Coordinates of C-alpha atoms in Angstrom, one line a residue:
M671 CA -26.8 4.1 8.2
S672 CA -25.5 5.8 11.2
N673 CA -22.2 7.0 9.3
K674 CA -19.9 6.9 12.4
V675 CA -16.2 6.8 12.3
L676 CA -14.5 3.2 13.0
N677 CA -11.3 3.2 14.7
I678 CA -8.4 2.0 13.0
E679 CA -8.2 -1.2 14.8
K680 CA -11.7 -2.0 13.9
I681 CA -10.8 -1.1 10.2
R682 CA -7.8 -3.1 10.0
E683 CA -9.8 -6.1 11.5
L684 CA -12.3 -5.8 9.0
M685 CA -10.0 -5.5 6.1
K686 CA -8.0 -8.4 7.2
A687 CA -11.3 -10.6 7.1
E688 CA -11.8 -9.0 3.3
T689 CA -15.1 -7.5 4.4
P690 CA -16.8 -6.0 1.5
I691 CA -16.9 -2.1 1.6
E692 CA -20.5 -1.4 1.0
W693 CA -21.6 2.1 -0.5
G694 CA -23.2 4.2 2.3
S695 CA -21.6 1.9 5.2
D696 CA -19.9 3.2 8.0
L697 CA -16.9 1.5 6.7
L698 CA -16.9 3.7 3.5
F699 CA -17.8 6.7 5.4
S700 CA -14.8 5.9 8.2
F701 CA -12.4 5.8 4.7
G702 CA -13.5 9.0 3.4
E703 CA -12.8 10.7 7.1
Y704 CA -9.5 9.2 7.2
A705 CA -8.7 10.1 3.7
Q706 CA -8.9 13.8 4.8
E707 CA -6.3 13.2 7.3
A708 CA -4.1 11.4 4.8
L709 CA -4.6 14.2 2.3
K710 CA -3.3 16.7 4.9
I711 CA -0.4 14.6 5.8
T712 CA 0.8 13.7 2.2
M713 CA 0.2 17.8 1.3
E714 CA 2.9 18.5 4.1
L715 CA 5.1 15.6 2.9
N716 CA 5.0 16.7 -0.9
S717 CA 4.7 20.3 -0.9
K718 CA 8.1 21.4 0.7
Y719 CA 11.7 20.0 1.8
N720 CA 11.8 17.6 4.7
S721 CA 14.5 15.9 6.1
P722 CA 14.8 12.3 6.0
Q723 CA 13.7 12.2 9.7
R724 CA 10.9 14.4 9.2
I725 CA 9.7 12.3 6.2
R726 CA 9.7 9.2 8.5
E727 CA 7.9 11.3 11.3
L728 CA 5.2 12.1 8.7
F729 CA 5.1 8.5 7.5
S730 CA 4.5 7.3 11.1
E731 CA 1.8 9.7 11.6
L732 CA 0.3 8.7 8.0
T733 CA 0.4 5.0 9.0
A734 CA -0.3 5.2 12.8
I735 CA 2.8 2.9 12.9
E736 CA 6.5 3.9 13.8
I737 CA 8.7 4.0 10.8
D738 CA 12.1 2.5 11.5
E739 CA 15.1 5.1 11.2
S740 CA 16.6 2.5 8.5
C741 CA 14.0 3.3 6.1
F742 CA 14.5 5.8 3.4
I743 CA 11.5 7.6 1.5
I744 CA 11.5 10.1 -1.3
P745 CA 8.5 12.2 -1.9
P746 CA 6.1 12.7 -3.5
F747 CA 4.1 9.9 -2.2
H748 CA 0.4 9.5 -2.5
T749 CA -2.4 7.4 -0.6
E750 CA -6.0 8.1 0.2
F751 CA -6.0 6.1 3.5
G752 CA -2.3 5.3 5.0
K753 CA -3.3 3.7 7.9
N754 CA -3.1 0.0 6.5
T755 CA 0.6 0.0 5.4
K756 CA 3.2 -1.8 7.3
I757 CA 6.8 -1.1 6.6
G758 CA 9.7 -3.2 7.7
K759 CA 13.4 -2.4 8.4
N760 CA 15.9 -0.8 5.8
V761 CA 13.1 -0.2 3.2
F762 CA 13.7 2.1 0.3
I763 CA 10.6 3.8 -1.4
N764 CA 11.4 6.0 -4.5
S765 CA 9.4 9.0 -5.6
C766 CA 6.0 9.4 -7.1
C767 CA 4.7 6.1 -5.5
R768 CA 0.9 5.4 -5.0
F769 CA -0.3 3.1 -2.4
Q770 CA -3.9 2.3 -2.1
D771 CA -3.6 0.3 1.1
N772 CA -7.2 0.2 2.3
G773 CA -7.1 -3.6 2.1
G774 CA -3.4 -3.8 3.6
I775 CA 0.1 -3.6 2.2
E776 CA 2.9 -5.3 4.2
I777 CA 6.2 -4.5 2.9
G778 CA 9.1 -6.8 4.2
D779 CA 12.6 -5.8 5.4
K780 CA 15.3 -4.7 3.0
T781 CA 12.5 -4.1 0.1
M782 CA 13.5 -1.5 -2.7
I783 CA 10.4 0.1 -4.5
G784 CA 11.1 2.1 -7.9
P785 CA 9.7 5.3 -8.7
N786 CA 6.0 5.5 -9.8
V787 CA 5.0 2.3 -8.4
T788 CA 1.3 1.5 -7.6
I789 CA 0.2 -0.8 -5.2
V790 CA -3.7 -1.4 -5.3
T791 CA -5.6 -3.4 -2.7
L792 CA -9.3 -2.7 -3.6
N793 CA -11.4 -4.2 -6.3
H794 CA -14.7 -4.2 -7.8
D795 CA -17.1 -6.6 -8.9
I796 CA -17.8 -7.0 -12.8
N797 CA -21.5 -7.6 -11.8
P798 CA -23.2 -4.1 -12.6
E799 CA -25.7 -4.5 -9.5
T800 CA -22.7 -4.7 -7.0
R801 CA -19.8 -2.8 -8.9
I802 CA -20.1 0.3 -6.7
N803 CA -19.0 -1.8 -3.6
S804 CA -15.2 -2.5 -3.2
T805 CA -13.6 -6.0 -2.2
P806 CA -10.3 -5.6 -0.1
K807 CA -7.5 -8.2 -0.9
P808 CA -4.1 -7.4 0.9
V809 CA -0.8 -7.0 -0.8
K810 CA 2.1 -8.7 1.0
I811 CA 5.9 -8.0 -0.3
R812 CA 8.2 -10.3 1.5
E813 CA 11.7 -9.4 2.7
N814 CA 14.5 -8.2 0.2
V815 CA 12.2 -7.7 -3.0
W816 CA 13.1 -5.3 -5.6
I817 CA 10.1 -3.7 -7.3
G818 CA 11.3 -1.8 -10.6
A819 CA 9.9 1.5 -11.7
D820 CA 6.2 2.0 -12.9
C821 CA 5.1 -1.4 -11.7
T822 CA 1.8 -1.7 -10.6
I823 CA 0.8 -4.6 -8.0
L824 CA -2.9 -5.6 -7.9
P825 CA -5.1 -6.7 -5.2
G826 CA -4.4 -9.9 -3.4
V827 CA -0.8 -10.6 -4.6
T828 CA 2.1 -11.9 -2.7
I829 CA 5.5 -11.3 -3.6
G830 CA 8.0 -14.0 -2.4
K831 CA 11.4 -13.1 -0.6
N832 CA 14.3 -12.1 -2.9
S833 CA 12.2 -11.5 -6.0
V834 CA 12.6 -8.9 -8.7
I835 CA 9.6 -7.2 -10.6
G836 CA 10.8 -5.8 -13.8
A837 CA 10.0 -2.3 -14.7
G838 CA 6.9 -1.6 -16.2
S839 CA 5.4 -4.9 -15.1
V840 CA 1.7 -5.5 -13.7
V841 CA 1.7 -8.2 -11.1
T842 CA -1.7 -9.9 -11.2
K843 CA -0.6 -13.3 -9.4
D844 CA 1.8 -14.3 -6.6
V845 CA 5.5 -14.3 -7.3
P846 CA 7.2 -17.3 -5.6
D847 CA 10.5 -16.7 -3.6
N848 CA 13.7 -16.0 -5.7
A849 CA 12.1 -15.1 -9.1
I850 CA 12.5 -12.6 -11.5
V851 CA 9.0 -11.7 -13.2
A852 CA 8.2 -9.0 -15.8
G853 CA 5.8 -8.1 -18.3
N854 CA 1.9 -7.1 -18.6
P855 CA 0.6 -9.3 -17.1
A856 CA 4.3 -10.3 -15.4
K857 CA 5.4 -13.8 -16.2
L858 CA 8.2 -15.9 -14.8
I859 CA 11.7 -15.0 -16.5
K860 CA 13.9 -17.1 -14.4
K861 CA 14.7 -18.1 -11.0
I862 CA 17.3 -16.6 -8.8
K863 CA 19.8 -19.2 -7.5

């Protein structure tokens, strides 16, 4: 293996194609290198007071995408990559969230994310022979979604627009538009009219 660092565009392209991340590959090596940058940025974000404007600047550096001034983010925030998260306008992210965004996270406009929410985009195979490798699956959160405190969103999930995820839920499957789901695993409670 050459262990060269791939550029962000190439990584995003590979993750969009759900390319497996094999142990020892240039892709895995690249994630490790970018993780160092993410650690540096999140350390600055989490270790002292930053104004809302400075938080957006740090998030823009972390994601390599400009964060709109309408967004409000409360640290601390944790990620080991950061470069595969897209955040819409008027998004609120509460404290102590953890985004494992290697596989891609899209957050639609007017979405509210409660404290201690974890979004995961990588999974491992149950086969012991290949378990060391990871498989990316993007998480897509459509517009105007409310995710309650302490939720976990698993790889490959799409949350439909206007939906509500009850506090403490583990979302393992897609959520339709205008739905309220809750539980572990999250199940439909009712539709929003």
